[in-house]
CSV table of C-alpha atoms in Angstrom, one decimal:
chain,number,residue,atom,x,y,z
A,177,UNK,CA,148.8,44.0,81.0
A,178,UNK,CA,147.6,45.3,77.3
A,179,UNK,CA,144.2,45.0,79.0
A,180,UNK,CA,144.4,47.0,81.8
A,181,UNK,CA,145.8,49.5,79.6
A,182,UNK,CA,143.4,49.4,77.2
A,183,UNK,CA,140.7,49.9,80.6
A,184,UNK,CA,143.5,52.4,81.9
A,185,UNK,CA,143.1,54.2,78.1
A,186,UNK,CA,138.7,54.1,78.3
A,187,UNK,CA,138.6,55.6,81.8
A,188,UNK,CA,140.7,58.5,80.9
A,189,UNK,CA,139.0,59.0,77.8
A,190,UNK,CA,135.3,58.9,79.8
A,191,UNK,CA,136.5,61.2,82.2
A,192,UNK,CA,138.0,63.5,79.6
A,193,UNK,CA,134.8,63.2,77.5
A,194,UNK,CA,133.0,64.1,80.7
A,195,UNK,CA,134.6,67.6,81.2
A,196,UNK,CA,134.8,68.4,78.0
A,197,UNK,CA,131.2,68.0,78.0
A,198,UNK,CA,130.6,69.7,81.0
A,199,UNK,CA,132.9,73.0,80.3
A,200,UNK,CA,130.4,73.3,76.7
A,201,UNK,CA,127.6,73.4,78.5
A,202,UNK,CA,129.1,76.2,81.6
A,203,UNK,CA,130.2,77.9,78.1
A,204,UNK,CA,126.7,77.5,76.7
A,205,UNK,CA,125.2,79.1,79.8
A,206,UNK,CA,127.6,82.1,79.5
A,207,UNK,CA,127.3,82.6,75.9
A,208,UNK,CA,123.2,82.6,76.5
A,209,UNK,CA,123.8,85.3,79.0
A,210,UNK,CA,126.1,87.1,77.8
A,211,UNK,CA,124.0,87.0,74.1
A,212,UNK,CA,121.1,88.8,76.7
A,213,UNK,CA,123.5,91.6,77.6
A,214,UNK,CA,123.2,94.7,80.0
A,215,UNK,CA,122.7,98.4,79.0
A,216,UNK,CA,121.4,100.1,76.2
A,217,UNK,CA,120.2,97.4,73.3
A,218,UNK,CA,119.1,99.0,69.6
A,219,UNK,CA,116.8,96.0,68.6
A,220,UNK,CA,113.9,95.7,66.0
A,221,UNK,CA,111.0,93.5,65.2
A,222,UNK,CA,108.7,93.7,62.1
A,223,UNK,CA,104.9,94.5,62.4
A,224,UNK,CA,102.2,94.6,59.8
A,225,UNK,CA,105.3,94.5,57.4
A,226,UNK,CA,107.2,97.4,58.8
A,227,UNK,CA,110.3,97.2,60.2
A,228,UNK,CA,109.9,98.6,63.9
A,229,UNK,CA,113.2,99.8,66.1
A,230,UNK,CA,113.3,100.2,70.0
A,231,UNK,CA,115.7,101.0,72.6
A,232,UNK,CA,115.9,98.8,75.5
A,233,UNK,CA,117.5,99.0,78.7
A,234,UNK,CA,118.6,96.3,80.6
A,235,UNK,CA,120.1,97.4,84.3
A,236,UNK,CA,122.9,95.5,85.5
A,237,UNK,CA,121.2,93.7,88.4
A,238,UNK,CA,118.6,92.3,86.0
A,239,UNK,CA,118.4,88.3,86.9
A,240,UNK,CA,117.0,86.0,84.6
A,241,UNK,CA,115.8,83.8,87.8
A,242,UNK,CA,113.2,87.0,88.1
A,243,UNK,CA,110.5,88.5,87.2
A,244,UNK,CA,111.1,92.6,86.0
A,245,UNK,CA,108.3,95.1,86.0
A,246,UNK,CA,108.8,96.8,82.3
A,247,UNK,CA,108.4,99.8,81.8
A,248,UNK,CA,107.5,101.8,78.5
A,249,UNK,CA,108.8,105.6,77.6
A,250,UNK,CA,107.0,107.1,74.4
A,251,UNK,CA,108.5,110.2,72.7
A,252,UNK,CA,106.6,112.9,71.1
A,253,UNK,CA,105.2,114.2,67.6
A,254,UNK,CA,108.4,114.5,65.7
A,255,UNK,CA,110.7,113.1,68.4
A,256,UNK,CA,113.6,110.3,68.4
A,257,UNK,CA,114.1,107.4,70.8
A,258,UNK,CA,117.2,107.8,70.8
A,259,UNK,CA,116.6,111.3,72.2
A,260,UNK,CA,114.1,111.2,74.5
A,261,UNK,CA,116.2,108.6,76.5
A,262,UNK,CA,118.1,111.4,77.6
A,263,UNK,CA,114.8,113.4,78.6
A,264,UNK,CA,113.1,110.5,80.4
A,265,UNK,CA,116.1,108.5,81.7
A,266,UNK,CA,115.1,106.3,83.7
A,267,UNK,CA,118.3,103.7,83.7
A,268,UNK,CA,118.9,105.3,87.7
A,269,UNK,CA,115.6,104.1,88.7
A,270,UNK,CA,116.2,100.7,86.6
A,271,UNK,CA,119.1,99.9,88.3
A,272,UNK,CA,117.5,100.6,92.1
A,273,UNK,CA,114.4,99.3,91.4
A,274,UNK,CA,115.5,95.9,89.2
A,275,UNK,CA,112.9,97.0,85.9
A,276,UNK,CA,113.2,97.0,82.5
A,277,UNK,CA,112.7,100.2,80.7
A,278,UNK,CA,112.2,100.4,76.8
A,279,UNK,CA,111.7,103.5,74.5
A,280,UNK,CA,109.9,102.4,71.1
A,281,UNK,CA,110.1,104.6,68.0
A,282,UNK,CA,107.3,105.7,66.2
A,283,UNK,CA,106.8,105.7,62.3
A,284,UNK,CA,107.8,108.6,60.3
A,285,UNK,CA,104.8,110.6,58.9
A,286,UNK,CA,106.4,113.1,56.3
A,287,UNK,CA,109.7,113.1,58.4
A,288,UNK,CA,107.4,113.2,61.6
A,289,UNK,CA,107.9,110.0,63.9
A,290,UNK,CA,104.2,109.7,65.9
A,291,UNK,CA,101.7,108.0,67.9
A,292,UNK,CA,98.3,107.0,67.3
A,293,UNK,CA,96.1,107.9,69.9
A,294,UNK,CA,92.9,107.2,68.8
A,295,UNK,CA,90.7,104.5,66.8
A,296,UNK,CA,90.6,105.0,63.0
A,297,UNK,CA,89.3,108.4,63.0
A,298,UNK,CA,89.9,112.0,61.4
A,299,UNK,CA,91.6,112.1,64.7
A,300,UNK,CA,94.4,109.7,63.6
A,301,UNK,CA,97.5,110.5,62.6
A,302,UNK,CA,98.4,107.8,60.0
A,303,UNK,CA,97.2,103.6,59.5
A,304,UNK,CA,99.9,102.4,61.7
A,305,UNK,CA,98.5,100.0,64.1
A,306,UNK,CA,100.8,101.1,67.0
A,307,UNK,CA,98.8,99.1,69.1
A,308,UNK,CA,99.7,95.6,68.1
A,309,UNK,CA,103.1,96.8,67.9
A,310,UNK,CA,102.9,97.7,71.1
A,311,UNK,CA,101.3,94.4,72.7
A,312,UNK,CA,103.9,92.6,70.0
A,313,UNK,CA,106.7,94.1,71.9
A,314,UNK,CA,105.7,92.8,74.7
A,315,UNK,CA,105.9,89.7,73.8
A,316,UNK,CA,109.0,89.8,71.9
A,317,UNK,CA,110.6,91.5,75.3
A,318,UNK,CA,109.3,88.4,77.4
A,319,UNK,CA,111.2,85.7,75.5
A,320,UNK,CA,113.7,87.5,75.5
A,321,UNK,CA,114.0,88.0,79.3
A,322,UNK,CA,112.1,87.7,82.7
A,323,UNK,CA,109.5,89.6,82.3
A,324,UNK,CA,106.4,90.5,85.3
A,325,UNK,CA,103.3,90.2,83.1
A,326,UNK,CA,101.5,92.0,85.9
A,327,UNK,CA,103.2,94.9,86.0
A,328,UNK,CA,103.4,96.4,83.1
A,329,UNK,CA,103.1,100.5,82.6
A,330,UNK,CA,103.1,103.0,79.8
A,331,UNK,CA,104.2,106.9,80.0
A,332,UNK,CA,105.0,109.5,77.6
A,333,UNK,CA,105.4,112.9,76.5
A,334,UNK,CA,103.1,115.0,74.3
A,335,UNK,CA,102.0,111.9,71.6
A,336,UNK,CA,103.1,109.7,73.6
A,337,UNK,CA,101.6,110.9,76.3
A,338,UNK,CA,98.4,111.0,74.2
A,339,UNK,CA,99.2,107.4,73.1
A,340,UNK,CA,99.6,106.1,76.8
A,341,UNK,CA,96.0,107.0,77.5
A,342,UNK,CA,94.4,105.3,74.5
A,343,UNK,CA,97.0,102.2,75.8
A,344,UNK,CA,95.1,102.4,78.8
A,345,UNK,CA,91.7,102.1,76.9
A,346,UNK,CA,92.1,100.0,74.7
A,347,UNK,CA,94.8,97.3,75.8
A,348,UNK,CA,94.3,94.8,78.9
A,349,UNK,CA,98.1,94.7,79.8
A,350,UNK,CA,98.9,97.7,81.2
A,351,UNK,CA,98.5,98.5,85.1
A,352,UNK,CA,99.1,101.8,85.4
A,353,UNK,CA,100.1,104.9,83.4
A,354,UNK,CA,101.6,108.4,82.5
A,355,UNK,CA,101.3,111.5,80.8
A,356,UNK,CA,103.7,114.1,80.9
A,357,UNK,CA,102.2,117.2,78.5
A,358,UNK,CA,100.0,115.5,77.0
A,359,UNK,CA,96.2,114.6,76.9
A,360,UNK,CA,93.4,112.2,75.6
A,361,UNK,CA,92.2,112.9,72.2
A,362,UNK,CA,88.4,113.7,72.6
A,363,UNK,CA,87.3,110.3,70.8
A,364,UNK,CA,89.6,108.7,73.3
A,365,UNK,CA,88.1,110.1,76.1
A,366,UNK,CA,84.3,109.5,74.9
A,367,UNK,CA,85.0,105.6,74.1
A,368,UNK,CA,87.6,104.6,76.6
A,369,UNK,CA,87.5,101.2,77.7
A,370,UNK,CA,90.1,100.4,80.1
A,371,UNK,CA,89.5,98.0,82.7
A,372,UNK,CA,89.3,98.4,86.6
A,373,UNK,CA,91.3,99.8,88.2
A,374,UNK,CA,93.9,101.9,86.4
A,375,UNK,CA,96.5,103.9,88.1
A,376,UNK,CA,97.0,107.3,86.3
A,377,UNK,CA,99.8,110.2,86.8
A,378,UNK,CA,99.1,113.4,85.3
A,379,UNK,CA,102.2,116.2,85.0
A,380,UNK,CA,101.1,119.4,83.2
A,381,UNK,CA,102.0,123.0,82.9
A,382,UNK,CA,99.2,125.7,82.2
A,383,UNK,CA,101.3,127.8,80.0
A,384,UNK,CA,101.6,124.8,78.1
A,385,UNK,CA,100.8,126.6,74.3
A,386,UNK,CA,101.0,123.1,72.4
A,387,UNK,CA,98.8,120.8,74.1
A,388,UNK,CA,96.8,123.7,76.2
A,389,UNK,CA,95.8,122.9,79.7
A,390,UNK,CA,92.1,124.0,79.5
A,391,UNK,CA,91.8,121.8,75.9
A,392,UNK,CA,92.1,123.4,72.5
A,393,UNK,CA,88.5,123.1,71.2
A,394,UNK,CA,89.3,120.9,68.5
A,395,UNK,CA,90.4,117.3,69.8
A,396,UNK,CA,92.0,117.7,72.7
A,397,UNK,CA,90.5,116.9,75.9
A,398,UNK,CA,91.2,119.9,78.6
A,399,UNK,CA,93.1,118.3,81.7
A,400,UNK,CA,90.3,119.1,84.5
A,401,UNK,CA,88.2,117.1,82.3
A,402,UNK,CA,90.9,113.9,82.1
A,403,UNK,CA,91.2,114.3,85.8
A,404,UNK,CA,87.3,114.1,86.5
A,405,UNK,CA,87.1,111.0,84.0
A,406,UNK,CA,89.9,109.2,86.0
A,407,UNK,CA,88.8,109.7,89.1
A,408,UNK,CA,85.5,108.3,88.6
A,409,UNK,CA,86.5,105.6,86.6
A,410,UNK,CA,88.8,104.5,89.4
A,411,UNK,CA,86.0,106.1,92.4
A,412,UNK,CA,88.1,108.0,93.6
A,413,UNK,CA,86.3,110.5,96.4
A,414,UNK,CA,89.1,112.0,98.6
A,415,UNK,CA,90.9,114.7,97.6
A,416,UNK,CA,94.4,115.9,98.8
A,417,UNK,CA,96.4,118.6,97.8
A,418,UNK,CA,99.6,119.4,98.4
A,419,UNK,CA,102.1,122.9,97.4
A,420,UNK,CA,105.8,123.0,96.9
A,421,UNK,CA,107.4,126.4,96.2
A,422,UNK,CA,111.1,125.3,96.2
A,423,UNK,CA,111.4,125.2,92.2
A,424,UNK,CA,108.1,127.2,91.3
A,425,UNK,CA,105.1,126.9,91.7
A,426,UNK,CA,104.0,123.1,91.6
A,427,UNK,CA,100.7,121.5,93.2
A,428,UNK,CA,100.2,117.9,93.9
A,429,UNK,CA,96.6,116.4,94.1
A,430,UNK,CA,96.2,112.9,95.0
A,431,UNK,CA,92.8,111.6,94.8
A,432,UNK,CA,92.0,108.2,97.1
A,433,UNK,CA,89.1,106.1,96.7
A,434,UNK,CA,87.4,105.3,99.7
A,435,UNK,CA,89.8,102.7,101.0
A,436,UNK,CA,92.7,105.1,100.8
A,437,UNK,CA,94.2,103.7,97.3
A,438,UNK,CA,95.7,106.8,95.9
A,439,UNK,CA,95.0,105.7,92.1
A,440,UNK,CA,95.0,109.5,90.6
A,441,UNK,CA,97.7,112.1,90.8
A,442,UNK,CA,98.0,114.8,89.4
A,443,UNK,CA,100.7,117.6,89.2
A,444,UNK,CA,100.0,121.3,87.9
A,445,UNK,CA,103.1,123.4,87.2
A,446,UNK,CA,101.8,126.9,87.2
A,447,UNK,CA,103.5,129.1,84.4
A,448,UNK,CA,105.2,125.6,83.2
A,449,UNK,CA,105.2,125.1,79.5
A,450,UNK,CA,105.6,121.9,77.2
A,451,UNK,CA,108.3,119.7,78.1
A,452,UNK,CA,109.5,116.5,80.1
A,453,UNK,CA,111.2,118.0,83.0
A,454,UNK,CA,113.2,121.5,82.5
A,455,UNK,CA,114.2,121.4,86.0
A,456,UNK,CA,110.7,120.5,87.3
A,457,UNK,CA,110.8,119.1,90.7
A,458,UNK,CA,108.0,118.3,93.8
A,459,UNK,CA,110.0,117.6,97.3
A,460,UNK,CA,113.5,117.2,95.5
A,461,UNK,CA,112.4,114.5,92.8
A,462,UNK,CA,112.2,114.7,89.3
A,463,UNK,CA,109.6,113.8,86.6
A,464,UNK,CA,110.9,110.5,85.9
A,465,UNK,CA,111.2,109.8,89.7
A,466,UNK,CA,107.8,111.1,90.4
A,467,UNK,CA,106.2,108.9,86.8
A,468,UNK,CA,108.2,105.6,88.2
A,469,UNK,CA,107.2,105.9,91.8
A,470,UNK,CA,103.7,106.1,91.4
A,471,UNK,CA,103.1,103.7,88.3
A,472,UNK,CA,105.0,101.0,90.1
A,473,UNK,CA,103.2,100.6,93.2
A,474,UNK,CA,100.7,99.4,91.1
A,475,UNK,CA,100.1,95.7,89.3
A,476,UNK,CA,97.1,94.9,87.0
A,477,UNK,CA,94.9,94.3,90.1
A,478,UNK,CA,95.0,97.6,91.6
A,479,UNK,CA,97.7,98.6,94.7
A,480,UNK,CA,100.2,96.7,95.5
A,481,UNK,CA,99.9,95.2,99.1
């Protein structure tokens, strides 16, 4: 009898053992999920011995079984992260479209966050090798979650839009890119090496007084001149272009290459000055519908089939 109690006694204990074991590791799963989080994340990394801060934004229907798209939002000369999130908010089109959207900060420069958009050069801003803080990011954010290595794209305003063009020439990682008021820095445009083919949106207004349409003479490339350099880069030879008059006057031109790939676009605000969005709209979308839309049909071999 003190036997089968004894067996009586092991059993019990095996079986508790057993779901005790298995509830830790059910609690283990949650807690590793739960530790990944949803919505807006401040996080940081240190690069070249600087500490480095970014805003990332995780949608709800993120799932760790897939692969995102990620996408990158730079703000301008002197701007915040924290800010420009609210300029280029993207978390709608995140949560449709199942991608990851981050907003870096750039180093202070005498109380001036910035972007380098050129090689060391008179044309720099500062040392900062935004660069490999860039490409560390990247892989910082893919550990951290499910990340499409294939479709990765850049955009930004003013600086940053000046930084997501030398991005584009100078890093192998990006598919396709933005600029929204901004340009490529002359050097920039001269050396650029980016690799075939490279998706490019263009959104710019010719009252722009800070980063002038037709250039500035001294460093900044006019954006006819941008156009022309994409477009052959990417061979494009059709050209297509398209009014809307509902909130101004706004002109789309889409250049195709000769298989129809519509790897340029280009939108001229006439009378529109320097900013984001202020209301701008083509056919009832925005300029972060319009940036998203046409960077993410792309991955880093071209269209997406």
């Amino acid at each position: 009898m003190k036997s089968l109690l004894n067996n009586l006694k092991f059993y019990i204990s095996s079986f508790l053992f057993i779901v005790i074991l298995i509830s830790c590791e059910e609690l283990f799963e949650m807690s590793s999920e739960d530790l990944q989080g949803r919505g807006l994340i401040t996080k940081s990394l240190t690069h070249d011995g600087v500490e480095r801060t970014y805003i990332i934004y995780i949608p709800n229907s993120y799932n760790e079984d897939n692969e995102h798209p990620l996408m990158f939002n730079f703000h301008g000369f002197g701007g915040r992260a924290a800010d420009f999130l609210y300029s280029a908010d993207m978390r709608s089109q995140a949560e449709r479209d199942k991608f990851i959207v981050v907003y870096p900060q750039g180093t202070d420069l005498g109380g001036f966050p910035h972007w380098n958009s050129s090689a060391p050069s008179a044309d720099n801003k500062s040392s900062a090798d935004d660069i490999g803080f860039v490409e560390k990011l990247i892989t910082k954010i893919s550990m951290d979650y499910s990340v499409n290595s294939d479709r990765i794209y850049a955009a930004g305003f003013s600086n940053g839009g000046f930084f997501s063009y030398y991005l584009a020439c100078n890093s192998e990682k990006f598919a396709a890119i933005g600029s929204v008021a901004g340009t490529m820095i002359d050097d920039s445009y001269q050396d650029c090496n980016a690799l075939v083919p490279t998706g490019m949106i263009n959104i710019h207004g010719t009252d722009d007084y800070v980063v002038p349409y037709n250039g500035d003479g001294g460093g900044s490339t006019s954006i006819p001149k941008v156009l022309e350099y994409w477009r052959y880069f990417n061979s494009c030879t059709v050209t297509e272009e398209i009014n809307d008059s509902s909130n101004g006057p706004v002109t789309q031109y889409n250049y195709y290459d000769d298989n129809g790939g519509l790897y340029v676009q280009h939108y001229k605000e006439t009378g529109g000055g320097h900013y984001w969005s202020k209301g701008l709209t083509f056919n009832g979308k925005n300029t972060n519908d319009l940036v998203w839309d046409f960077v993410s049909k792309f991955d880093i071999n071209g269209i997406i089939d």
